[in-house]
GROMACS .gro file of C-alpha atoms in nm:
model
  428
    1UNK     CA    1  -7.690   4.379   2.420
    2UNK     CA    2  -7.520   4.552   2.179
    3UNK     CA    3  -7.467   4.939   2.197
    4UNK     CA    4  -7.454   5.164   1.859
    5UNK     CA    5  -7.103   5.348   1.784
    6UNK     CA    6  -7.196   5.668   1.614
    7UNK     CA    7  -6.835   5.636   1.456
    8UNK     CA    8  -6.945   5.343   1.264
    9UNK     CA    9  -7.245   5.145   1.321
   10UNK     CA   10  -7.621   5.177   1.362
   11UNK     CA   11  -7.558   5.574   1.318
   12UNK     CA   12  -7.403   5.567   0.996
   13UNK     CA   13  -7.425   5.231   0.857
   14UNK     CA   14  -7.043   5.234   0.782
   15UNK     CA   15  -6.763   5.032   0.937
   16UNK     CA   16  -6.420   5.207   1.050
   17UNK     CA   17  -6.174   5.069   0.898
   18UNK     CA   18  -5.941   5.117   1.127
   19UNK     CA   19  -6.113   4.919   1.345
   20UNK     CA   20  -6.120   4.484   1.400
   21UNK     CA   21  -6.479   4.425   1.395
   22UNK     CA   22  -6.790   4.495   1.506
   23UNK     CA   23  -6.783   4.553   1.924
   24UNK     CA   24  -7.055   4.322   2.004
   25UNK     CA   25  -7.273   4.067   1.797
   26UNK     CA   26  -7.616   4.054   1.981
   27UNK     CA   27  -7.911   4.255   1.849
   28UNK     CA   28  -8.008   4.597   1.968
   29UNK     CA   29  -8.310   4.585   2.289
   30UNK     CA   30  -8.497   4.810   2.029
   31UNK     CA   31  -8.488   4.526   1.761
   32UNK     CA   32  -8.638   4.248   2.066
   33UNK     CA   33  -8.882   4.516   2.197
   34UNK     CA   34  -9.006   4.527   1.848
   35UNK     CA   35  -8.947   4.202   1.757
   36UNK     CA   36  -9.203   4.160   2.046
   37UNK     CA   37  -9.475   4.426   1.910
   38UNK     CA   38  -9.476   4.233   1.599
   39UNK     CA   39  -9.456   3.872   1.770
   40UNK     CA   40  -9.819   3.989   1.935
   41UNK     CA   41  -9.954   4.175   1.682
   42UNK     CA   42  -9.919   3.880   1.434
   43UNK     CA   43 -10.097   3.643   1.674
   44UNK     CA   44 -10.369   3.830   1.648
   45UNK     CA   45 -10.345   3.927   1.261
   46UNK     CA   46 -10.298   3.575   1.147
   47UNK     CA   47 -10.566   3.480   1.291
   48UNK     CA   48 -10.796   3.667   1.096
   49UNK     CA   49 -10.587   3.544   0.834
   50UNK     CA   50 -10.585   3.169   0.919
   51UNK     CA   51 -10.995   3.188   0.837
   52UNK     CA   52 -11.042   3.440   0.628
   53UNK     CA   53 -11.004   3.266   0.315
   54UNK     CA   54 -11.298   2.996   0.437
   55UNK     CA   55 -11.490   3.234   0.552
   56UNK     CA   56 -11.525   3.421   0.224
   57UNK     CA   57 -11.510   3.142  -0.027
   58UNK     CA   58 -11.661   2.862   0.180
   59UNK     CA   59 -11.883   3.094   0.417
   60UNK     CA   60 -11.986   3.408   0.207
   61UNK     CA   61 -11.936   3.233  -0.118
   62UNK     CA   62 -11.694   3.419  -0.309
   63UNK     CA   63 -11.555   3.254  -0.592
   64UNK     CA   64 -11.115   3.290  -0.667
   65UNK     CA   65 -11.191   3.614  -0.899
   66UNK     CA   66 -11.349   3.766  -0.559
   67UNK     CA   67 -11.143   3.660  -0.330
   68UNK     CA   68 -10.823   3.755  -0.577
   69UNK     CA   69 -10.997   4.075  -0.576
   70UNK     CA   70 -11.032   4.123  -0.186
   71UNK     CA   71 -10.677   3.983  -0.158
   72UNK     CA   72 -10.544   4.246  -0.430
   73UNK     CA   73 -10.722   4.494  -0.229
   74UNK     CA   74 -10.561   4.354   0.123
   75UNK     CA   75 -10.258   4.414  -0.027
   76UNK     CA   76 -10.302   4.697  -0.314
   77UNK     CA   77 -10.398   4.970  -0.026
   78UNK     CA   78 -10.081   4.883   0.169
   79UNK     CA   79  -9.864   4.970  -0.078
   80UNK     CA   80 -10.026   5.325  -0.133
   81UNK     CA   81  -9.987   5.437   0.199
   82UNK     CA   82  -9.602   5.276   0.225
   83UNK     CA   83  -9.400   5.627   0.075
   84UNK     CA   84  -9.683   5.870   0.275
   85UNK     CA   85  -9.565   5.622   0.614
   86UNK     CA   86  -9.185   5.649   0.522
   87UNK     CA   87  -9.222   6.033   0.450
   88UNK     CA   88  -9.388   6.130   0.782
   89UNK     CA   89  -9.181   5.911   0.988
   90UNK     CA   90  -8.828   6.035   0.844
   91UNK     CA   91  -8.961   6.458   0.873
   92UNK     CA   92  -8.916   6.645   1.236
   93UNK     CA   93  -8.586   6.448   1.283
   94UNK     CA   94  -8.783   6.094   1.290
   95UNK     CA   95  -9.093   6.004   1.394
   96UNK     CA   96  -9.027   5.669   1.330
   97UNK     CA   97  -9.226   5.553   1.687
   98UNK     CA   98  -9.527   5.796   1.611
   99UNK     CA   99  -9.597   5.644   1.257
  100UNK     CA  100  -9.566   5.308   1.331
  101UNK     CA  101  -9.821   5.360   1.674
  102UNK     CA  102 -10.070   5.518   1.401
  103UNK     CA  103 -10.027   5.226   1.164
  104UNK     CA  104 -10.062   4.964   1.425
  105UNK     CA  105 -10.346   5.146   1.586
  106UNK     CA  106 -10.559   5.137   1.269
  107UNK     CA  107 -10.502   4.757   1.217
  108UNK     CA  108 -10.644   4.713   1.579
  109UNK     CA  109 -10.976   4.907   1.534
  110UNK     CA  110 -11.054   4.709   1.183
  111UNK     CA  111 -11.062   4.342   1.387
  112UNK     CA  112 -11.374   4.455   1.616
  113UNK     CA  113 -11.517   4.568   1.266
  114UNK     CA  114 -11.526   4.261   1.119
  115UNK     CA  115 -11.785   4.109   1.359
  116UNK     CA  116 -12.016   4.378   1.226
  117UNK     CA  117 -11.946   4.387   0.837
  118UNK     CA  118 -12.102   4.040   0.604
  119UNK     CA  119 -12.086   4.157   0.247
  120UNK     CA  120 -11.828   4.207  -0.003
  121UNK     CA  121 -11.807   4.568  -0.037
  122UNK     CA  122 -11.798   4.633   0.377
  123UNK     CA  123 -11.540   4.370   0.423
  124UNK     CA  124 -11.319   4.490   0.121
  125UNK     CA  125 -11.330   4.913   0.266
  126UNK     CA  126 -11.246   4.749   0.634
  127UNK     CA  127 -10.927   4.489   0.472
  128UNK     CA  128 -10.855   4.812   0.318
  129UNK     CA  129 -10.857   5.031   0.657
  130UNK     CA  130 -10.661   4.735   0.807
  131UNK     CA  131 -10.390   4.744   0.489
  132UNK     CA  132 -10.381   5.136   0.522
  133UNK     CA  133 -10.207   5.044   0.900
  134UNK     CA  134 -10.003   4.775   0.785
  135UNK     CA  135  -9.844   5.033   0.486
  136UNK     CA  136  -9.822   5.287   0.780
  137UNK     CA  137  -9.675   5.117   1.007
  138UNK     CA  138  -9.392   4.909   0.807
  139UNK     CA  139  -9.094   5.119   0.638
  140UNK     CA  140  -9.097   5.330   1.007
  141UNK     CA  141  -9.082   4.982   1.204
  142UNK     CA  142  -8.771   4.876   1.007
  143UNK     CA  143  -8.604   5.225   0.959
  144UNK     CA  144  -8.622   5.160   1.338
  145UNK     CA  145  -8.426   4.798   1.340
  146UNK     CA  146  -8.194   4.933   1.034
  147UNK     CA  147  -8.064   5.239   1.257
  148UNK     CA  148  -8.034   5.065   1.566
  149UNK     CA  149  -7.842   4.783   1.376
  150UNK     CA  150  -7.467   4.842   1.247
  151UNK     CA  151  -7.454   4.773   0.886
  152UNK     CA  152  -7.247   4.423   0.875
  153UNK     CA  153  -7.491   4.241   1.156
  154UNK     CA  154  -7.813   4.426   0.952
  155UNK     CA  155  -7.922   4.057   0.822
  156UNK     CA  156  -7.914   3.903   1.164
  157UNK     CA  157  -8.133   4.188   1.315
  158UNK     CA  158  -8.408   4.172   1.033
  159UNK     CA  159  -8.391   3.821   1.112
  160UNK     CA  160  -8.417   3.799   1.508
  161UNK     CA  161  -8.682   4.032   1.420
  162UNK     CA  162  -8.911   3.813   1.137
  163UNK     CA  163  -8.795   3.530   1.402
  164UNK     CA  164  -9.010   3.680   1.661
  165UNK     CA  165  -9.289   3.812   1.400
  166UNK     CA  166  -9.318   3.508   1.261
  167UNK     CA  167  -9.384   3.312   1.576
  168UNK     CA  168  -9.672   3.539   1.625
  169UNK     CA  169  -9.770   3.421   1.275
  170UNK     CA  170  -9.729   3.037   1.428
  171UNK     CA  171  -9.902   3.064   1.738
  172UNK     CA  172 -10.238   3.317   1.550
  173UNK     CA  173 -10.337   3.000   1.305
  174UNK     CA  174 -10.290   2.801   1.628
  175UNK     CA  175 -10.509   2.998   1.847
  176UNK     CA  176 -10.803   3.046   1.576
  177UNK     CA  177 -10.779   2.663   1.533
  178UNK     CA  178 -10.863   2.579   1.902
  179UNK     CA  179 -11.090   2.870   1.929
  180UNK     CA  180 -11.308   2.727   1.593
  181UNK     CA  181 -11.312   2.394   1.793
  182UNK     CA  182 -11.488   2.544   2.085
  183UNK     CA  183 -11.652   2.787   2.016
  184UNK     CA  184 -12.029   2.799   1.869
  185UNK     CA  185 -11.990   3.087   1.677
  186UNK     CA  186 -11.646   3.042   1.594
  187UNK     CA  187 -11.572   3.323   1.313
  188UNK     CA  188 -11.740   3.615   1.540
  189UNK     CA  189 -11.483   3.455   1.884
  190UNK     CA  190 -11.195   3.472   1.651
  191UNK     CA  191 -11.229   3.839   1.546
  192UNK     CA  192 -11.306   3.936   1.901
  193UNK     CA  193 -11.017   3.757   2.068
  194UNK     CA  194 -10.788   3.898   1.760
  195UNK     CA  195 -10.890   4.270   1.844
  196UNK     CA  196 -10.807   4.209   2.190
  197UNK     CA  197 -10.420   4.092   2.129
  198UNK     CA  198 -10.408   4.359   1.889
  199UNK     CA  199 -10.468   4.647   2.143
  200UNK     CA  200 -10.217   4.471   2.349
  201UNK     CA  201  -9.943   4.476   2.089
  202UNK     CA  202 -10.036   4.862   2.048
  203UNK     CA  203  -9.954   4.876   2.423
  204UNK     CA  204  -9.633   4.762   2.418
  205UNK     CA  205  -9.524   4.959   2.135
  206UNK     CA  206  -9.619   5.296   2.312
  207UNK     CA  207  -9.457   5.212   2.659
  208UNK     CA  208  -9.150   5.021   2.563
  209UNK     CA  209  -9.013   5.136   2.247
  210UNK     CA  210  -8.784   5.478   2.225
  211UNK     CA  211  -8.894   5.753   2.051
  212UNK     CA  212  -8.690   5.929   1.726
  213UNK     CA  213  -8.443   5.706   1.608
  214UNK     CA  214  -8.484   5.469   1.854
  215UNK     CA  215  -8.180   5.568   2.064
  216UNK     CA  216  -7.933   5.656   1.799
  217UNK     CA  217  -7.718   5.919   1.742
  218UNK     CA  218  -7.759   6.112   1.435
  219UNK     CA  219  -7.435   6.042   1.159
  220UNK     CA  220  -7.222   6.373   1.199
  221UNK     CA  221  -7.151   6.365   0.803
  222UNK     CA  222  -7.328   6.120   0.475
  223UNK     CA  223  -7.216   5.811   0.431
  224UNK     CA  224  -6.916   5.740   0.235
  225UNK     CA  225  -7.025   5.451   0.140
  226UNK     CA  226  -7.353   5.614  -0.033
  227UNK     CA  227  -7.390   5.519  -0.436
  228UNK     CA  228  -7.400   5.922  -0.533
  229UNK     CA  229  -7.067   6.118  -0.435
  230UNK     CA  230  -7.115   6.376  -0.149
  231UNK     CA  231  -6.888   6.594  -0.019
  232UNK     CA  232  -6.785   6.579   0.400
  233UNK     CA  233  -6.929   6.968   0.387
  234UNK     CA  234  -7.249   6.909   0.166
  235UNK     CA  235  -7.601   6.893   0.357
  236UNK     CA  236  -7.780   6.587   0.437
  237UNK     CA  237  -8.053   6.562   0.246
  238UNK     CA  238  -8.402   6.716   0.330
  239UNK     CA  239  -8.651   6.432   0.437
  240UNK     CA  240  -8.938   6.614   0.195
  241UNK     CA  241  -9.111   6.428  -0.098
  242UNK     CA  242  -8.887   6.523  -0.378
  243UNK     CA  243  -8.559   6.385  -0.195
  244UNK     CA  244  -8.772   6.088  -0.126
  245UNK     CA  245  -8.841   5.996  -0.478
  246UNK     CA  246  -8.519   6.115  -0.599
  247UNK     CA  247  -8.381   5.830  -0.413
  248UNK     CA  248  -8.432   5.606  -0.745
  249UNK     CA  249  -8.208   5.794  -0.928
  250UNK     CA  250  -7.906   5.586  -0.745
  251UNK     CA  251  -7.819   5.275  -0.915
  252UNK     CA  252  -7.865   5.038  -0.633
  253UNK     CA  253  -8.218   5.171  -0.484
  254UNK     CA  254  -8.369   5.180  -0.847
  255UNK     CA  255  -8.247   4.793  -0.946
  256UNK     CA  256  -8.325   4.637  -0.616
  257UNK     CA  257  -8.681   4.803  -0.625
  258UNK     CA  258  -8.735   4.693  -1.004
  259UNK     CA  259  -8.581   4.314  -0.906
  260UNK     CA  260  -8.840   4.315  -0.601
  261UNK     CA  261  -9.131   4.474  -0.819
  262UNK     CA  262  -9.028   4.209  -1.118
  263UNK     CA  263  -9.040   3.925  -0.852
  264UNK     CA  264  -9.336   4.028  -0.667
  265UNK     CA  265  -9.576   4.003  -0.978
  266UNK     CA  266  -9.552   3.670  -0.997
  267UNK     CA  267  -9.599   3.572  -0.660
  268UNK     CA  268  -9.910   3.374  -0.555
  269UNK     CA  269 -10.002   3.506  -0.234
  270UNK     CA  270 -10.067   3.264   0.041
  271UNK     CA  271 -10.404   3.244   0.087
  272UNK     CA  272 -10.399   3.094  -0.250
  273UNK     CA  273 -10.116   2.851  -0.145
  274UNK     CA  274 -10.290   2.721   0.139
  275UNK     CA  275 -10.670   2.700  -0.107
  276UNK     CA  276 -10.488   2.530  -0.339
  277UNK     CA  277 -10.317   2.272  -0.091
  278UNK     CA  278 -10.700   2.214   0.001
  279UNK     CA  279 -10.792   2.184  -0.298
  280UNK     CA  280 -10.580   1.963  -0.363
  281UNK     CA  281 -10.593   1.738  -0.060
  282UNK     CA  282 -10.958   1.735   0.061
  283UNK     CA  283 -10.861   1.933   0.376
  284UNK     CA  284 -11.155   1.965   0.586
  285UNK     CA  285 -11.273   2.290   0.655
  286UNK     CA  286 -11.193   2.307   1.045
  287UNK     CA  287 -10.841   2.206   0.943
  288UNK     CA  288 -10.775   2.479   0.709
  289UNK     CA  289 -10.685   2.735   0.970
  290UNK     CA  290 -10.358   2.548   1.023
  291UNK     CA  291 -10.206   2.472   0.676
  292UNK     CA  292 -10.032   2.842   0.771
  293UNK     CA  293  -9.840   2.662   1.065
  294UNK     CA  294  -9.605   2.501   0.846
  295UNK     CA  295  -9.539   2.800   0.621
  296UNK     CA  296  -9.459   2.985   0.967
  297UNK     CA  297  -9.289   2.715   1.171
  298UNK     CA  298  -9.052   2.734   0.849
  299UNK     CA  299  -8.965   3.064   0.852
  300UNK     CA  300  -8.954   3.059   1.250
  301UNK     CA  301  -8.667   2.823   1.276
  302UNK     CA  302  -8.476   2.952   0.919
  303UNK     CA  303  -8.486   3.332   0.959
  304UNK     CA  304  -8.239   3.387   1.232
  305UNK     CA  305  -7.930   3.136   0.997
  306UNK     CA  306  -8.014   3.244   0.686
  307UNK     CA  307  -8.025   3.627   0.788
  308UNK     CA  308  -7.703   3.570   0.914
  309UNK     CA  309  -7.571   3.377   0.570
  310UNK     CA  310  -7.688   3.647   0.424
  311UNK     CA  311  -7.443   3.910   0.584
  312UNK     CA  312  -7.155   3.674   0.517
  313UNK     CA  313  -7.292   3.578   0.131
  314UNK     CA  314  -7.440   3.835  -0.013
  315UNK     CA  315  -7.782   3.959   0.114
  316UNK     CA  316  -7.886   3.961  -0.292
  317UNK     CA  317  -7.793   3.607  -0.389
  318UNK     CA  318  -8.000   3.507  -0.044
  319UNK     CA  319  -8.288   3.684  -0.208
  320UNK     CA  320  -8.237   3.562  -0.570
  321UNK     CA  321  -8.207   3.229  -0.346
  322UNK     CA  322  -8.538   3.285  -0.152
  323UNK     CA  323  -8.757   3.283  -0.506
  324UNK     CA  324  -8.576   2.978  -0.589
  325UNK     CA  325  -8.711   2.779  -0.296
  326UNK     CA  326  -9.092   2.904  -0.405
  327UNK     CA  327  -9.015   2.841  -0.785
  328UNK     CA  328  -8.982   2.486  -0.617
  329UNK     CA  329  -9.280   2.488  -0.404
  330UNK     CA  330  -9.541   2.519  -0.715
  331UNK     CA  331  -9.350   2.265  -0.857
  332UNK     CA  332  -9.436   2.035  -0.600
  333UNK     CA  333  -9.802   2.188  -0.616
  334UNK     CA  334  -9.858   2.147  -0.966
  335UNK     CA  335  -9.697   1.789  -0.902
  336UNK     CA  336  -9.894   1.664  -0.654
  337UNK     CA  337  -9.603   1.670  -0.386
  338UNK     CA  338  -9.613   1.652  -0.001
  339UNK     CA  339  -9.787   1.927   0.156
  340UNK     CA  340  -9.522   1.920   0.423
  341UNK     CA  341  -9.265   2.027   0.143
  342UNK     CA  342  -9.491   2.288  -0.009
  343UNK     CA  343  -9.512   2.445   0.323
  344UNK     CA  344  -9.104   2.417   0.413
  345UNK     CA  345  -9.019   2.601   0.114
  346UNK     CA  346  -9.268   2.800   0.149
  347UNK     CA  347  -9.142   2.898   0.462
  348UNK     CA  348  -8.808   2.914   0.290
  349UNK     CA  349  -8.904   3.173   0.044
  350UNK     CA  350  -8.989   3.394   0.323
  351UNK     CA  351  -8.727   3.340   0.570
  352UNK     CA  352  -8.441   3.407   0.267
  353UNK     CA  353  -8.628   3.748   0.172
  354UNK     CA  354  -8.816   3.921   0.384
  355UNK     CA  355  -8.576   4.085   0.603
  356UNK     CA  356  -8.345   4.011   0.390
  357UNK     CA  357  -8.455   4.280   0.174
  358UNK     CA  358  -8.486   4.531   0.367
  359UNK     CA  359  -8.125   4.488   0.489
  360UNK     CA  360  -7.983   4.514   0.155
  361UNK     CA  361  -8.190   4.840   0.088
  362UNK     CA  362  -8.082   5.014   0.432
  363UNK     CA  363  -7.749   5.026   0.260
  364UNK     CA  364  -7.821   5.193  -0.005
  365UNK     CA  365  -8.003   5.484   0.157
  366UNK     CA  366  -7.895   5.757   0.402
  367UNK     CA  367  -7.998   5.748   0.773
  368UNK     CA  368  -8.254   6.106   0.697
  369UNK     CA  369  -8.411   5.920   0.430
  370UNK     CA  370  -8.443   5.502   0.546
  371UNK     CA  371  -8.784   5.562   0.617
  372UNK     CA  372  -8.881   5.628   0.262
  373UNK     CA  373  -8.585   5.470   0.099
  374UNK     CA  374  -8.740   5.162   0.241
  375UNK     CA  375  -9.086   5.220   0.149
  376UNK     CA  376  -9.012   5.252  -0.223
  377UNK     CA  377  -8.859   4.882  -0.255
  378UNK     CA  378  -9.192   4.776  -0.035
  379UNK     CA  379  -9.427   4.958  -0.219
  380UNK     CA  380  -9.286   4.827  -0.570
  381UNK     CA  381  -9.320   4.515  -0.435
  382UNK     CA  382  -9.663   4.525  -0.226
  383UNK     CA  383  -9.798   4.664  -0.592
  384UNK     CA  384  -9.654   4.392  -0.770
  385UNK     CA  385  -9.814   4.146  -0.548
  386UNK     CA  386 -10.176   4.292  -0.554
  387UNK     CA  387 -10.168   4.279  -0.967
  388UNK     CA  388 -10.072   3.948  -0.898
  389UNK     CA  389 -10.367   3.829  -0.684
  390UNK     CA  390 -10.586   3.980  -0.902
  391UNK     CA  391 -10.436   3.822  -1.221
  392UNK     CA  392 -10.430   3.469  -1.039
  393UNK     CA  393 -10.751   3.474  -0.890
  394UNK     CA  394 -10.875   3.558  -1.295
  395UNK     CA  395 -10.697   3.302  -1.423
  396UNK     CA  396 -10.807   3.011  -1.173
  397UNK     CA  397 -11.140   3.097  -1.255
  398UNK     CA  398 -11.151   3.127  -1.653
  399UNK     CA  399 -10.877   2.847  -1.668
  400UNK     CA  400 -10.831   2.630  -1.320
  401UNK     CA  401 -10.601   2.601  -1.050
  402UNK     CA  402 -10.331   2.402  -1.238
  403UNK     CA  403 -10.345   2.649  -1.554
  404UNK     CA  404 -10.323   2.933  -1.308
  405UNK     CA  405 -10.032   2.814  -1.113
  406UNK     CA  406  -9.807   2.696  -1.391
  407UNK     CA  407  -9.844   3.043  -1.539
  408UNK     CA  408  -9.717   3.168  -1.236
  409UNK     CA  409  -9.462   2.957  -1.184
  410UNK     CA  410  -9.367   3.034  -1.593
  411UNK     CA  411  -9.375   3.376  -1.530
  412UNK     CA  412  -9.146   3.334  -1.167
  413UNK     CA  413  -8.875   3.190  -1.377
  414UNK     CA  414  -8.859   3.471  -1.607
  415UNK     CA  415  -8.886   3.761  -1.369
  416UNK     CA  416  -8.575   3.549  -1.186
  417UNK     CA  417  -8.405   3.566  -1.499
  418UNK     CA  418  -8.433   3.918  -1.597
  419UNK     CA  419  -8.353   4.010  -1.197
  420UNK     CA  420  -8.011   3.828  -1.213
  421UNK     CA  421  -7.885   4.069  -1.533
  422UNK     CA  422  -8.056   4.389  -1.365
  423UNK     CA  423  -7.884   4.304  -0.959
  424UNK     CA  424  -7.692   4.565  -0.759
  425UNK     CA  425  -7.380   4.570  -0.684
  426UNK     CA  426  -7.257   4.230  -0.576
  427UNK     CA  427  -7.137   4.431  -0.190
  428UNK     CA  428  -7.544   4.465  -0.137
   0.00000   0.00000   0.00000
């Protein structure tokens, strides 16, 4: 396993020069042990996910502006909480483990809670509850894998880590699938089997995964390599609010988290996708709950080699790369293409961005800060995403599906435009 070198890896995210290369190339135990929290907690959130869309639209009747509207709020809530989650966790020297227990703790009460809420306004406050964990829970989880990763292997950690998240996100679909086919009241079985994993995932997290910084050492100095000047002698900074937000005043934070932000609003979340691909097809209903498998089984098997292409190409062409691959996807929606091909670059799209992201931004940010320096490209991006649901469920019901999705896919171009003339330096 590899071992951080205070000197000039995981601690300070800078390479010696003077040295040939990085010491060892496997991830960090604390990136697998949470690679493994995630790989369980997924199962048991994509489950929920896997049915929820039926169960509202086809179940509870909600038409696409409702559903856009409990999707916006799925998402909207977790990017609130993202900078309060990155704040906490980076204060009293990093409480990186302590946040992220909190966050994942609150997803796990909301799946018992579903069995007892049926009407719009219940289910929306408990998606909500669920979203505030998620937005908890994520800028701590990867300030974790970006400080126990040394900056040039950064895009192979994020992606042994979505790697393992993701087949949590294969085998949930999977699960509620089998358990719809046996069970005779299949909605209320998947919820309870889904709270159970997720208590299980909370578990693991508490026994296996070090506290702080996840085992490593504090940088002696700032990094060099940081896009404002410091001096060897000046402080680090202060992991309080202002220092937080002040983080957008350097060139590369602010453009990647307006790029991501552009990007995100015109993203069509995936519960759309997989409607639409219904829609489209005539799915039956006890079907639906795997259409996600191929969107996952996609990103499973391209995360690991194209986080690593990303180290050796440029993490932000990957990215710019990544919204190519779902620019092509509604294509193929809007005409009529293989679902299979929808799905594989749909899988794509995630597998070239996700993680990739987030290593690009843990370059750009010191170590007392990653927590929030992270959170503010997520939460520019989470917000983007819930206008978005809300704007495409509105337009799929005053205009149609196919109206809808070429307006997206309109609107995906330009944002991809305008992010090529506003990218970071070409190093990140």
């Amino acid at each position: 396993m590899y071992v951080a070198d205070s000197r000039g890896g995981a601690g300070t995210g800078v390479r010696d020069a003077s040295r040939p290369g990085p010491r060892a190339t496997a991830v960090a135990p604390t990136v697998l042990v949470l690679g493994t929290v995630s790989l369980i907690t997924d199962v048991s959130s994509e489950m929920v996910t896997a049915v929820l869309p039926l169960y509202l639209v086809a179940g509870l009747g909600l038409s696409p502006l409702g559903f856009g509207l409990l999707d916006g709020v799925y998402n909207g809530f977790s990017a609130l909480v993202r900078l309060v989650g990155g704040h906490l966790a980076d204060r009293g020297g990093g409480r990186h483990k302590a946040v992220a227990a909190v966050g994942y703790g609150l997803s796990a009460v909301c799946k018992p809670a579903l069995l007892l809420v049926h009407s719009l306004p219940l289910i929306g406050a408990v998606l909500a509850v669920d979203r505030t964990g998620k937005g908890l829970r994520t800028a701590p989880r990867d300030a974790l894998i970006s400080l126990s990763s040394a900056q040039e292997t950064r895009g192979r950690a994020f992606g042994v880590h979505r790697a393992m998240d993701t087949a949590g996100a294969l085998l949930g679909p999977l699960v509620a699938f089998l358990i719809l086919r046996q069970a005779a009241e299949g909605y209320d079985a998947v919820f309870t089997v889904s709270s159970c994993v997720a208590a299980l995932g909370v578990l693991v997290l508490l026994l296996f995964v070090p506290g702080g910084r996840g085992g490593v050492p504090a940088p002696a100095s700032p990094a060099p390599a940081s896009p404002v000047p410091a001096s060897a002698d000046s402080p680090a900074p202060s992991p309080s609010l202002r220092a937080s937000l002040a983080l957008l005043r350097r060139r590369d934070v602010r453009r990647l988290t307006v790029c991501a932000t552009l990007l995100g609003l015109s993203t069509v979340s995936d519960s759309f996708v997989y409607l639409l691909l219904q829609h489209r097809l005539g799915v039956p209903d006890r079907w639906f709950a795997l259409l996600p498998l191929g969107t996952a089984a996609a990103f499973l098997l391209l995360a690991m080699p194209l986080g690593r292409l990303a180290d050796r190409m440029g993490r932000w062409r990957m990215f710019l790369a990544g919204h190519v691959a779902l620019l092509a996807a509604y294509g193929l929606l809007l005409a009529h293409g293989p679902a299979y091909a929808v799905l594989l670059l749909h899988g794509a799209f995630y597998a070239a961005t996700d993680g990739v992201l987030m290593a690009a931004a843990s370059t750009a940010v010191p170590d007392e800060l990653r927590g929030a320096g992270l959170a503010l490209v997520q939460t520019g991006q989470a917000t983007a995403r819930f206008a978005a649901s809300l704007a495409f469920g509105a337009a799929w019901t005053a205009w149609g599906d196919r109206t809808a999705l070429t307006t997206a896919a309109l609107a995906l171009t330009v944002c991809a435009v305008c992010a090529v003339y506003l990218r970071p330096a070409p190093s990140k």
